[in-house]
Tab-separated table of C-alpha atoms in Angstrom:
chain	number	residue	atom	x	y	z
A	20	MET	CA	-0.213	0.207	0.064
A	21	THR	CA	1.513	3.423	-0.985
A	22	MET	CA	1.049	6.504	1.163
A	23	PRO	CA	-1.462	8.134	-1.189
A	24	GLN	CA	-3.726	5.036	-0.871
A	25	LEU	CA	-3.326	5.236	2.917
A	26	MET	CA	-4.063	8.932	3.160
A	27	VAL	CA	-7.257	8.593	1.175
A	28	ALA	CA	-8.375	5.689	3.319
A	29	VAL	CA	-7.685	7.889	6.458
A	30	SER	CA	-9.501	10.808	4.776
A	31	PHE	CA	-12.550	8.667	3.894
A	32	ALA	CA	-12.529	7.310	7.580
A	33	ALA	CA	-12.326	10.973	8.772
A	34	TRP	CA	-15.551	11.829	6.689
A	35	ILE	CA	-17.323	8.770	7.964
A	36	TYR	CA	-16.635	9.815	11.617
A	37	SER	CA	-17.899	13.387	11.021
A	38	LEU	CA	-21.331	12.104	10.253
A	39	GLY	CA	-21.404	11.070	13.926
A	40	GLY	CA	-23.424	7.954	15.373
A	41	TYR	CA	-22.344	4.576	16.583
A	42	LEU	CA	-20.062	4.173	13.346
A	43	ARG	CA	-17.392	6.520	14.855
A	44	ASP	CA	-16.544	3.962	17.306
A	45	ALA	CA	-16.049	1.270	14.610
A	46	ILE	CA	-14.227	3.778	12.484
A	47	LEU	CA	-11.444	3.852	15.094
A	48	LEU	CA	-11.344	0.211	15.323
A	49	VAL	CA	-10.753	-0.033	11.534
A	50	VAL	CA	-8.239	2.840	11.175
A	51	CYS	CA	-5.886	1.672	13.665
A	52	PRO	CA	-5.268	-1.873	12.301
A	53	LEU	CA	-5.161	-0.190	8.918
A	54	LEU	CA	-2.374	2.115	9.851
A	55	ALA	CA	-0.103	-0.753	11.548
A	56	TRP	CA	-0.637	-2.939	8.420
A	57	GLY	CA	0.134	-0.001	6.089
A	58	PHE	CA	3.273	1.364	7.933
A	59	HIS	CA	4.895	-1.852	7.041
A	60	PHE	CA	5.044	-0.492	3.376
A	61	LEU	CA	6.307	3.061	4.228
A	62	ARG	CA	9.639	4.495	5.258
A	63	ALA	CA	10.088	6.353	8.660
A	64	ARG	CA	9.357	10.030	7.287
A	65	GLN	CA	6.318	8.764	5.381
A	66	ILE	CA	5.246	7.077	8.690
A	67	ARG	CA	5.296	10.270	10.644
A	68	LEU	CA	3.376	12.132	7.805
A	69	VAL	CA	0.582	9.776	7.897
A	70	SER	CA	0.442	9.748	11.346
A	71	LEU	CA	0.226	13.520	11.805
A	72	TYR	CA	-2.523	13.419	8.840
A	73	ALA	CA	-4.442	10.647	10.524
A	74	LEU	CA	-4.387	12.724	13.940
A	75	ALA	CA	-5.300	15.893	12.315
A	76	SER	CA	-8.008	14.670	9.959
A	77	LEU	CA	-9.826	12.505	12.812
A	78	GLY	CA	-8.930	15.365	15.297
A	79	SER	CA	-10.852	17.826	12.899
A	80	ALA	CA	-13.790	15.478	12.640
A	81	MET	CA	-13.905	15.450	16.482
A	82	VAL	CA	-13.766	19.118	16.865
A	83	TYR	CA	-16.655	19.465	14.204
A	84	LEU	CA	-18.993	17.193	16.148
A	85	MET	CA	-18.090	19.127	19.464
A	86	LEU	CA	-18.613	22.640	17.953
A	87	TRP	CA	-21.495	22.183	15.542
A	88	ARG	CA	-23.308	19.254	17.107
A	89	ALA	CA	-22.447	20.039	20.557
A	90	GLY	CA	-25.747	19.031	22.199
A	91	GLN	CA	-25.232	15.383	21.160
A	92	TYR	CA	-21.344	14.781	21.447
A	93	ASP	CA	-19.463	15.880	24.577
A	94	MET	CA	-16.114	16.983	24.722
A	95	GLY	CA	-14.953	14.454	27.185
A	96	GLY	CA	-15.934	11.472	25.084
A	97	GLU	CA	-14.296	12.851	22.072
A	98	LEU	CA	-11.165	13.899	23.911
A	99	LEU	CA	-10.936	10.437	25.212
A	100	ARG	CA	-11.128	8.951	21.779
A	101	PHE	CA	-8.636	11.310	20.337
A	102	MET	CA	-6.194	10.458	23.209
A	103	LEU	CA	-6.450	6.608	22.606
A	104	LEU	CA	-6.126	6.979	18.855
A	105	ALA	CA	-3.023	9.338	19.561
A	106	LEU	CA	-1.582	6.543	21.960
A	107	VAL	CA	-2.141	3.639	19.427
A	108	ILE	CA	-0.450	5.644	16.441
A	109	PHE	CA	2.467	6.486	18.800
A	110	LEU	CA	2.917	2.771	19.782
A	111	ILE	CA	2.658	1.617	16.025
A	112	TRP	CA	5.193	4.635	15.006
A	113	GLN	CA	7.665	3.372	17.909
A	114	SER	CA	7.390	-0.278	16.536
A	115	THR	CA	8.556	1.100	13.187
A	116	GLN	CA	11.075	3.702	13.927
A	117	ASP	CA	14.178	1.767	12.766
A	118	ARG	CA	13.271	2.273	9.230
A	119	GLY	CA	15.447	3.839	6.427
A	120	ASP	CA	14.683	7.041	5.234
A	121	ASP	CA	15.098	8.169	1.520
A	122	GLU	CA	17.076	11.570	2.011
A	123	ASP	CA	16.506	12.516	-1.808
A	124	SER	CA	12.721	12.077	-1.560
A	125	TRP	CA	9.997	14.604	-1.841
A	126	LEU	CA	9.081	14.013	1.728
A	127	GLU	CA	12.457	14.900	2.848
A	128	ARG	CA	12.301	18.213	0.736
A	129	LEU	CA	9.063	18.942	2.367
A	130	LEU	CA	10.279	18.506	5.812
A	131	THR	CA	13.465	20.708	4.767
A	132	LEU	CA	11.038	23.407	3.695
A	133	VAL	CA	9.147	23.373	6.880
A	134	LEU	CA	11.912	22.450	9.527
A	135	THR	CA	14.913	23.635	7.791
A	136	GLY	CA	17.849	21.396	6.753
A	137	ASP	CA	19.918	22.459	9.790
A	138	PRO	CA	19.957	19.645	12.569
A	139	LYS	CA	20.068	21.845	15.488
A	140	GLN	CA	17.326	24.253	13.876
A	141	ARG	CA	15.229	21.415	13.165
A	142	LEU	CA	15.403	20.000	16.493
A	143	ARG	CA	14.430	23.475	18.049
A	144	LEU	CA	11.720	23.609	15.674
A	145	GLN	CA	10.213	20.251	16.466
A	146	ARG	CA	10.338	20.876	20.234
A	147	PHE	CA	8.437	24.222	19.524
A	148	LEU	CA	6.098	22.295	17.400
A	149	VAL	CA	5.180	20.218	20.644
A	150	ALA	CA	4.272	23.312	22.494
A	151	ALA	CA	2.375	24.870	19.628
A	152	THR	CA	0.432	21.599	19.434
A	153	ASN	CA	-0.554	21.949	23.262
A	154	PHE	CA	-1.576	25.663	22.158
A	155	ALA	CA	-3.721	24.332	19.462
A	156	ILE	CA	-5.422	21.812	21.848
A	157	CYS	CA	-6.196	24.567	24.157
A	158	THR	CA	-7.644	26.811	21.556
A	159	VAL	CA	-9.962	24.086	20.494
A	160	VAL	CA	-11.089	23.673	23.994
A	161	LEU	CA	-11.590	27.371	24.245
A	162	LEU	CA	-13.641	27.379	20.910
A	163	TYR	CA	-15.748	24.548	22.364
A	164	ALA	CA	-16.203	26.434	25.494
A	165	ILE	CA	-17.293	29.586	23.616
A	166	ARG	CA	-19.795	27.503	21.620
A	167	THR	CA	-21.410	25.900	24.788
A	168	GLY	CA	-21.655	29.303	26.177
A	169	ALA	CA	-19.073	28.459	29.157
A	170	VAL	CA	-16.865	31.314	27.906
A	171	ASP	CA	-17.534	34.920	27.005
A	172	ARG	CA	-17.398	35.031	23.196
A	173	GLN	CA	-15.361	38.168	22.858
A	174	ALA	CA	-12.806	37.182	25.421
A	175	GLY	CA	-12.430	33.624	24.154
A	176	ALA	CA	-12.049	34.907	20.658
A	177	MET	CA	-9.353	37.459	21.672
A	178	LEU	CA	-7.387	34.560	23.677
A	179	SER	CA	-7.539	32.347	20.999
A	180	ALA	CA	-6.322	34.913	18.395
A	181	TYR	CA	-3.352	35.891	20.989
A	182	MET	CA	-2.422	32.282	21.286
A	183	THR	CA	-2.556	31.598	17.585
A	184	THR	CA	-0.691	34.795	16.805
A	185	GLN	CA	2.324	34.047	19.371
A	186	SER	CA	2.702	30.441	17.945
A	187	VAL	CA	2.950	31.858	14.405
A	188	LEU	CA	5.271	34.714	15.509
A	189	PHE	CA	7.641	32.113	17.221
A	190	TYR	CA	7.609	29.795	14.328
A	191	VAL	CA	8.560	32.521	11.832
A	192	VAL	CA	11.487	33.616	14.281
A	193	LEU	CA	12.671	30.027	14.526
A	194	ARG	CA	12.118	29.245	10.895
A	195	SER	CA	13.947	32.215	9.683
A	196	GLY	CA	16.917	31.697	11.595
A	197	LEU	CA	16.511	35.263	13.783
A	198	ASN	CA	16.702	33.203	16.933
A	199	LEU	CA	20.332	32.538	16.245
A	200	ARG	CA	21.094	36.201	17.116
A	201	PHE	CA	19.941	35.527	20.719
A	202	PRO	CA	22.105	33.799	23.723
A	203	ASP	CA	19.396	31.088	23.847
A	204	PRO	CA	18.288	29.971	20.207
A	205	SER	CA	15.657	28.064	21.503
A	206	LEU	CA	13.895	31.169	22.768
A	207	THR	CA	12.831	28.955	25.900
A	208	PHE	CA	12.448	31.741	28.217
A	209	PRO	CA	10.283	34.061	25.741
A	210	GLN	CA	8.194	31.096	25.041
A	211	ILE	CA	7.665	30.283	28.719
A	212	ILE	CA	6.731	34.131	29.676
A	213	VAL	CA	4.061	34.111	26.635
A	214	ALA	CA	2.820	30.729	27.667
A	215	ILE	CA	2.666	32.250	31.271
A	216	THR	CA	0.337	35.141	29.916
A	217	CYS	CA	-1.895	32.594	28.046
A	218	VAL	CA	-2.525	30.408	31.132
A	219	VAL	CA	-3.396	33.505	33.289
A	220	GLY	CA	-5.576	34.823	30.475
A	221	SER	CA	-7.449	31.508	30.332
A	222	TYR	CA	-7.911	31.711	34.128
A	223	ALA	CA	-9.641	35.125	33.993
A	224	ILE	CA	-12.262	33.982	31.351
A	225	LEU	CA	-13.006	30.291	32.338
A	226	ARG	CA	-15.218	31.119	35.249
A	227	ASP	CA	-16.131	27.819	37.092
A	228	SER	CA	-13.285	25.968	35.343
A	229	ARG	CA	-10.506	28.078	35.834
A	230	GLY	CA	-8.965	26.066	38.842
A	231	ALA	CA	-7.714	23.662	35.899
A	232	SER	CA	-5.695	26.579	34.274
A	233	LEU	CA	-3.427	26.373	37.471
A	234	MET	CA	-2.396	22.869	36.195
A	235	LEU	CA	-1.478	24.299	33.118
A	236	LEU	CA	0.508	26.911	34.733
A	237	VAL	CA	2.698	24.357	36.829
A	238	MET	CA	2.915	22.480	33.290
A	239	VAL	CA	4.602	25.555	31.746
A	240	LEU	CA	7.066	25.817	34.269
A	241	VAL	CA	7.971	22.355	34.307
A	242	PHE	CA	8.538	22.675	30.533
A	243	GLY	CA	11.118	25.090	31.228
A	244	MET	CA	12.857	23.273	33.978
A	245	PHE	CA	15.513	21.621	31.761
A	246	ASN	CA	16.362	24.497	29.739
A	247	LEU	CA	16.035	27.761	31.899
A	248	THR	CA	18.968	29.113	34.119
A	249	ALA	CA	18.574	29.339	37.795
A	250	ARG	CA	17.778	33.204	37.576
A	251	GLN	CA	15.536	32.752	34.712
A	252	ALA	CA	13.365	29.884	36.701
A	253	ARG	CA	13.115	32.206	39.492
A	254	PHE	CA	12.075	35.166	37.431
A	255	ALA	CA	9.514	32.974	35.552
A	256	SER	CA	7.803	31.918	38.868
A	257	LEU	CA	7.587	35.247	40.241
A	258	PHE	CA	6.266	36.528	37.133
A	259	ALA	CA	3.795	34.155	37.042
A	260	LEU	CA	2.714	34.567	40.748
A	261	SER	CA	2.585	38.321	40.211
A	262	LEU	CA	0.419	37.961	37.107
A	263	GLN	CA	-1.710	35.501	38.604
A	264	GLY	CA	-2.313	37.545	41.734
A	265	ALA	CA	-2.966	40.617	39.964
A	266	ALA	CA	-5.688	38.565	37.625
A	267	MET	CA	-7.155	37.153	41.003
A	268	TRP	CA	-7.488	40.649	42.502
A	269	GLY	CA	-8.871	42.280	39.261
A	270	LEU	CA	-11.666	39.475	39.170
A	271	VAL	CA	-12.516	39.994	42.628
A	272	HIS	CA	-12.426	43.590	42.282
A	273	TRP	CA	-14.368	43.872	39.231
A	274	GLN	CA	-16.640	41.012	39.530
A	275	PRO	CA	-17.318	40.507	43.392
A	276	GLY	CA	-20.386	38.758	42.935
A	277	TYR	CA	-19.156	35.823	41.036
A	278	PHE	CA	-15.541	35.842	42.417
A	279	THR	CA	-14.992	35.533	46.074
A	280	PRO	CA	-12.191	36.747	47.759
A	281	ARG	CA	-11.958	33.266	49.636
A	282	GLN	CA	-11.921	31.222	46.802
A	283	GLU	CA	-9.079	33.179	44.988
A	284	LEU	CA	-7.202	33.419	48.097
A	285	ILE	CA	-7.154	29.476	48.126
A	286	HIS	CA	-6.216	29.472	44.549
A	287	PHE	CA	-3.446	31.934	45.122
A	288	LEU	CA	-2.077	29.939	47.904
A	289	PHE	CA	-1.936	26.972	45.796
A	290	ALA	CA	0.031	28.687	43.345
A	291	CYS	CA	2.312	30.105	46.151
A	292	THR	CA	3.021	26.669	47.447
A	293	VAL	CA	3.696	24.937	44.089
A	294	LEU	CA	5.511	27.519	41.751
A	295	PRO	CA	8.431	28.547	44.215
A	296	THR	CA	9.036	24.868	44.536
A	297	ILE	CA	9.294	24.317	40.943
A	298	SER	CA	11.494	27.339	40.744
A	299	LEU	CA	13.857	25.755	43.349
A	300	LEU	CA	14.071	22.537	41.521
A	301	SER	CA	14.789	24.320	38.429
A	302	GLY	CA	17.557	26.142	39.872
A	303	GLN	CA	19.009	22.984	41.366
A	304	LEU	CA	18.812	21.322	38.030
A	305	SER	CA	20.388	24.214	36.341
A	306	ASP	CA	23.332	23.867	38.825
A	307	LEU	CA	23.436	20.078	37.968
A	308	ARG	CA	23.494	20.897	34.225
A	309	GLU	CA	26.354	23.348	34.761
A	310	ARG	CA	28.243	20.802	36.888
A	311	LEU	CA	27.891	18.118	34.288
A	312	ARG	CA	28.823	20.550	31.499
A	313	GLN	CA	31.904	21.459	33.403
A	314	ARG	CA	32.762	17.805	33.849
A	315	LYS	CA	32.256	17.086	30.125
A	316	ASP	CA	34.762	19.930	29.371
A	317	ASP	CA	37.335	18.578	31.801
A	318	LEU	CA	36.790	15.089	30.334
A	319	THR	CA	37.144	16.493	26.706
A	320	LEU	CA	40.295	18.173	27.863
A	321	ALA	CA	41.706	15.048	29.362
A	322	LEU	CA	40.799	12.993	26.591
A	323	GLU	CA	42.481	15.484	24.268
A	324	ARG	CA	45.523	15.184	26.465
A	325	ILE	CA	45.590	11.499	26.516
A	326	GLN	CA	45.630	11.548	22.772
A	327	THR	CA	48.328	13.849	22.553
A	328	LEU	CA	50.270	11.803	24.881
A	329	ALA	CA	49.546	8.642	23.001
A	330	THR	CA	50.437	10.053	19.446
A	331	ARG	CA	52.997	12.966	20.017
A	332	ASP	CA	56.542	13.081	21.175
A	333	GLU	CA	56.660	15.108	24.491
A	334	LEU	CA	59.951	16.928	23.589
A	335	THR	CA	59.437	17.798	19.849
A	336	GLY	CA	55.732	17.862	19.378
A	337	LEU	CA	56.115	15.562	16.650
A	338	TYR	CA	54.221	12.190	15.985
A	339	ASN	CA	55.746	9.394	17.995
A	340	ARG	CA	56.670	5.842	16.696
A	341	ARG	CA	53.521	4.086	17.689
A	342	HIS	CA	51.303	6.561	15.525
A	343	MET	CA	53.748	6.797	12.813
A	344	MET	CA	53.369	3.021	12.150
A	345	ASP	CA	49.672	3.392	12.083
A	346	VAL	CA	50.054	6.297	9.632
A	347	LEU	CA	52.113	4.192	7.437
A	348	VAL	CA	49.465	1.259	7.511
A	349	GLN	CA	46.710	3.832	6.645
A	350	GLN	CA	49.144	5.316	3.847
A	351	ALA	CA	49.809	1.663	2.233
A	352	LYS	CA	45.815	1.085	2.183
A	353	VAL	CA	45.332	4.465	0.379
A	354	ALA	CA	48.092	3.848	-2.057
A	355	ASP	CA	47.075	0.291	-2.960
A	356	GLY	CA	43.459	1.286	-3.208
A	357	GLY	CA	44.306	4.182	-5.664
A	358	GLY	CA	47.399	3.311	-7.351
A	359	ARG	CA	49.593	5.833	-5.592
A	360	VAL	CA	53.152	5.841	-4.360
A	361	PHE	CA	54.827	7.448	-1.412
A	362	CYS	CA	58.336	7.854	-0.227
A	363	VAL	CA	59.570	6.972	3.353
A	364	VAL	CA	62.655	8.809	4.671
A	365	LEU	CA	64.649	7.859	7.674
A	366	ILE	CA	66.774	10.863	9.101
A	367	ASP	CA	69.597	10.969	11.586
A	368	ILE	CA	71.362	13.912	12.956
A	369	ASP	CA	75.135	13.688	12.360
A	370	LEU	CA	77.271	13.382	15.531
A	371	PHE	CA	74.533	14.245	17.744
A	372	LYS	CA	76.343	12.328	20.934
A	373	SER	CA	78.952	14.895	20.661
A	374	VAL	CA	76.482	17.725	20.974
A	375	ASN	CA	75.325	16.120	24.093
A	376	ASP	CA	78.692	15.467	25.342
A	377	MET	CA	80.236	18.965	24.683
A	378	HIS	CA	77.254	21.492	25.409
A	379	GLY	CA	74.963	19.303	27.617
A	380	HIS	CA	71.547	17.683	27.183
A	381	GLY	CA	69.557	20.902	27.403
A	382	VAL	CA	71.265	22.109	24.271
A	383	GLY	CA	70.864	18.879	22.749
A	384	ASP	CA	67.094	18.994	23.580
A	385	GLU	CA	67.153	22.414	22.137
A	386	VAL	CA	68.551	21.199	18.841
A	387	LEU	CA	66.001	18.359	18.554
A	388	ARG	CA	63.180	20.693	18.910
A	389	HIS	CA	64.240	23.418	16.455
A	390	PHE	CA	65.538	20.623	13.840
A	391	ALA	CA	61.808	19.139	13.991
A	392	GLN	CA	60.196	22.631	13.747
A	393	LEU	CA	62.601	23.626	10.659
A	394	VAL	CA	61.882	20.267	9.003
A	395	GLN	CA	58.117	20.396	9.850
A	396	ASN	CA	57.918	23.586	8.027
A	397	ALA	CA	59.628	22.506	5.144
A	398	ILE	CA	57.440	19.802	4.080
A	399	GLY	CA	53.886	19.878	2.748
A	400	SER	CA	50.697	19.843	4.897
A	401	SER	CA	49.861	16.337	3.602
A	402	ASP	CA	53.138	14.766	4.553
A	403	TYR	CA	53.838	13.251	7.995
A	404	PHE	CA	57.157	13.617	10.246
A	405	ALA	CA	57.694	11.771	13.428
A	406	ARG	CA	60.621	11.395	15.931
A	407	TRP	CA	61.651	7.635	15.588
A	408	GLY	CA	63.670	7.395	18.427
A	409	GLY	CA	66.762	9.546	19.977
A	410	GLU	CA	68.236	11.606	17.160
A	411	GLU	CA	66.410	9.760	14.382
A	412	PHE	CA	63.224	10.859	12.567
A	413	LEU	CA	60.844	9.114	10.030
A	414	LEU	CA	59.450	11.296	7.241
A	415	VAL	CA	56.295	9.898	4.902
A	416	LEU	CA	55.970	12.143	1.694
A	417	THR	CA	52.623	11.300	0.431
A	418	ASP	CA	52.017	11.053	-3.343
A	419	CYS	CA	55.409	11.361	-4.172
A	420	ARG	CA	58.088	9.518	-6.462
A	421	LEU	CA	61.642	9.162	-5.632
A	422	ALA	CA	63.015	11.933	-7.700
A	423	HIS	CA	60.605	14.422	-6.127
A	424	ALA	CA	61.624	13.096	-2.519
A	425	GLN	CA	65.519	13.594	-3.294
A	426	ALA	CA	64.904	17.243	-4.394
A	427	CYS	CA	62.727	17.878	-1.367
A	428	LEU	CA	65.576	16.395	0.992
A	429	GLN	CA	68.057	18.675	-0.781
A	430	ARG	CA	66.121	21.672	0.006
A	431	ILE	CA	65.726	20.453	3.674
A	432	HIS	CA	69.590	20.151	3.715
A	433	ARG	CA	69.844	23.728	2.913
A	434	VAL	CA	67.627	24.897	5.422
A	435	ILE	CA	69.305	22.929	8.137
A	436	ASN	CA	72.763	23.882	7.062
A	437	ASP	CA	71.998	27.586	7.183
A	438	ALA	CA	70.057	27.396	10.331
A	439	SER	CA	71.041	28.036	14.132
A	440	LEU	CA	69.528	25.474	16.201
A	441	SER	CA	70.229	26.620	19.502
A	442	LYS	CA	69.684	30.229	21.049
A	443	SER	CA	72.319	29.577	23.575
A	444	MET	CA	74.791	28.625	21.153
A	445	PRO	CA	74.422	30.523	18.109
A	446	THR	CA	77.469	29.359	16.567
A	447	LEU	CA	76.249	25.517	16.718
A	448	LYS	CA	75.665	24.083	13.220
A	449	VAL	CA	74.440	20.511	12.529
A	450	THR	CA	73.881	18.358	9.838
A	451	PHE	CA	71.893	15.210	8.948
A	452	SER	CA	72.189	12.028	6.969
A	453	ALA	CA	69.077	10.606	5.250
A	454	GLY	CA	68.080	7.280	3.541
A	455	VAL	CA	64.941	7.359	1.323
A	456	THR	CA	63.113	4.940	-0.849
A	457	GLU	CA	59.699	4.576	-2.735
A	458	ARG	CA	57.120	2.062	-1.485
A	459	VAL	CA	56.259	-0.597	-3.705
A	460	CYS	CA	52.654	-1.454	-4.114
A	461	GLY	CA	51.802	-4.113	-1.547
A	462	GLU	CA	54.974	-3.882	0.096
A	463	ALA	CA	54.883	-4.191	4.139
A	464	SER	CA	55.862	-1.146	5.918
A	465	GLU	CA	58.365	-3.009	7.875
A	466	ALA	CA	60.182	-3.717	4.535
A	467	VAL	CA	60.120	-0.048	3.322
A	468	ILE	CA	61.526	1.223	6.561
A	469	GLU	CA	64.324	-1.289	6.655
A	470	ARG	CA	65.230	-0.309	2.946
A	471	ALA	CA	65.311	3.357	4.046
A	472	ASP	CA	67.407	2.235	6.940
A	473	ARG	CA	69.866	0.712	4.399
A	474	GLY	CA	69.887	3.993	2.490
A	475	LEU	CA	70.889	5.957	5.918
A	476	TYR	CA	73.555	3.538	6.697
A	477	ARG	CA	75.184	4.226	3.292
A	478	ALA	CA	74.818	7.937	3.677
A	479	LYS	CA	76.755	7.611	7.035
A	480	GLN	CA	79.296	5.377	5.579
A	481	THR	CA	79.985	7.559	2.650
A	482	GLY	CA	80.552	10.861	4.623
A	483	ARG	CA	77.413	12.111	6.150
A	484	ASP	CA	75.325	15.372	5.580
A	485	LYS	CA	73.788	13.617	2.363
A	486	THR	CA	70.700	11.616	1.334
A	487	TYR	CA	71.371	8.312	-0.254
A	488	ALA	CA	68.330	6.847	-2.218
A	489	VAL	CA	67.558	3.168	-2.522
A	490	ALA	CA	65.099	1.927	-5.304
């Protein structure tokens, strides 16, 4: 079954449901197995789209029955059916969430249009849409209350328009990327403040059912617990109490015959008991998040330090021997797979023992550091240079033939011969000998290094300060 066929079936079911009568329960019993069976033929994003369409279409049919046939169908029964339908669809959705996605499909392009292609922005928009869905449900409930006469028509229409407008504005800001200009791109704090005004507004117009809005006030603050800082949580709680108290005082002052001071005081004391507690928990949670973030940063630094110690030579900062062997293995795989070659050079500083004996190990370490730095600066960014041990170094020239490697080493010889490698001994000069070879396709790293070592030995034997190439 294709997605269009499934959506047509859902549309037909929603139309039958809107006719009312006893058939609407049978429709739900048919739709749920139909979705469970049809989802096996769809990809993950198609499942999400059909799920949302099924909830929207059947939910619209339920809203139609509540608003235009309010005398026959009560809100409680339809809301219960909608919740059961949402639960079943969610369970089916979870059972098929491991499906693959077609990244090039029209559905992906549609989601990119609605939610953007940036993963972080998409996550922020998805979280916002969860809150917007709650506002949409509250708007439907408010319209039902207006329809049944439980809420003043003008006040209810104004609050519905306010909730719809703020949802649209927040979506536009998030979708356009304007939110990235703020310290908190999720805009959690502004959304919490606006939501508080909506809840207090509903308290002011719901009359007999206004006590239920206090639960919504608690839900709004709980929603912000995981994102607000301790200071923001305290301000949101204080703002909610102040605004709620002002609304209660206004109701008692302007409509004393309907809103009694005693009842409003009970509601206010309830808010004073719960909201500061949530604010306190939010602050503690914020402190916990900060400690966890600090520990994560410390752990990241420690891992970077361990990685450096595992791959770098402490004195020169070059790669160490262990990591260089891994580099050789990786370069061999790349070369064999792509038909490329690279050269391996074994370098040894000439008469380095005499430098240590005559000038001390401090000067010797300084020579090694400066030598490593000069050679590193003289090679390409794609080449690898490592301290092999003592005064020996290993150089890997990637994507390089033997003749080019010899020319590169002649340039390095000139750089080292002209350089002063010790600030404390400016007149101290050193030279180096090197053996270079070109790796043959399929050859083991040990064999290449051994051949370069033979070249180094020949360079030492024939007078030092030279490079000997071994084919």
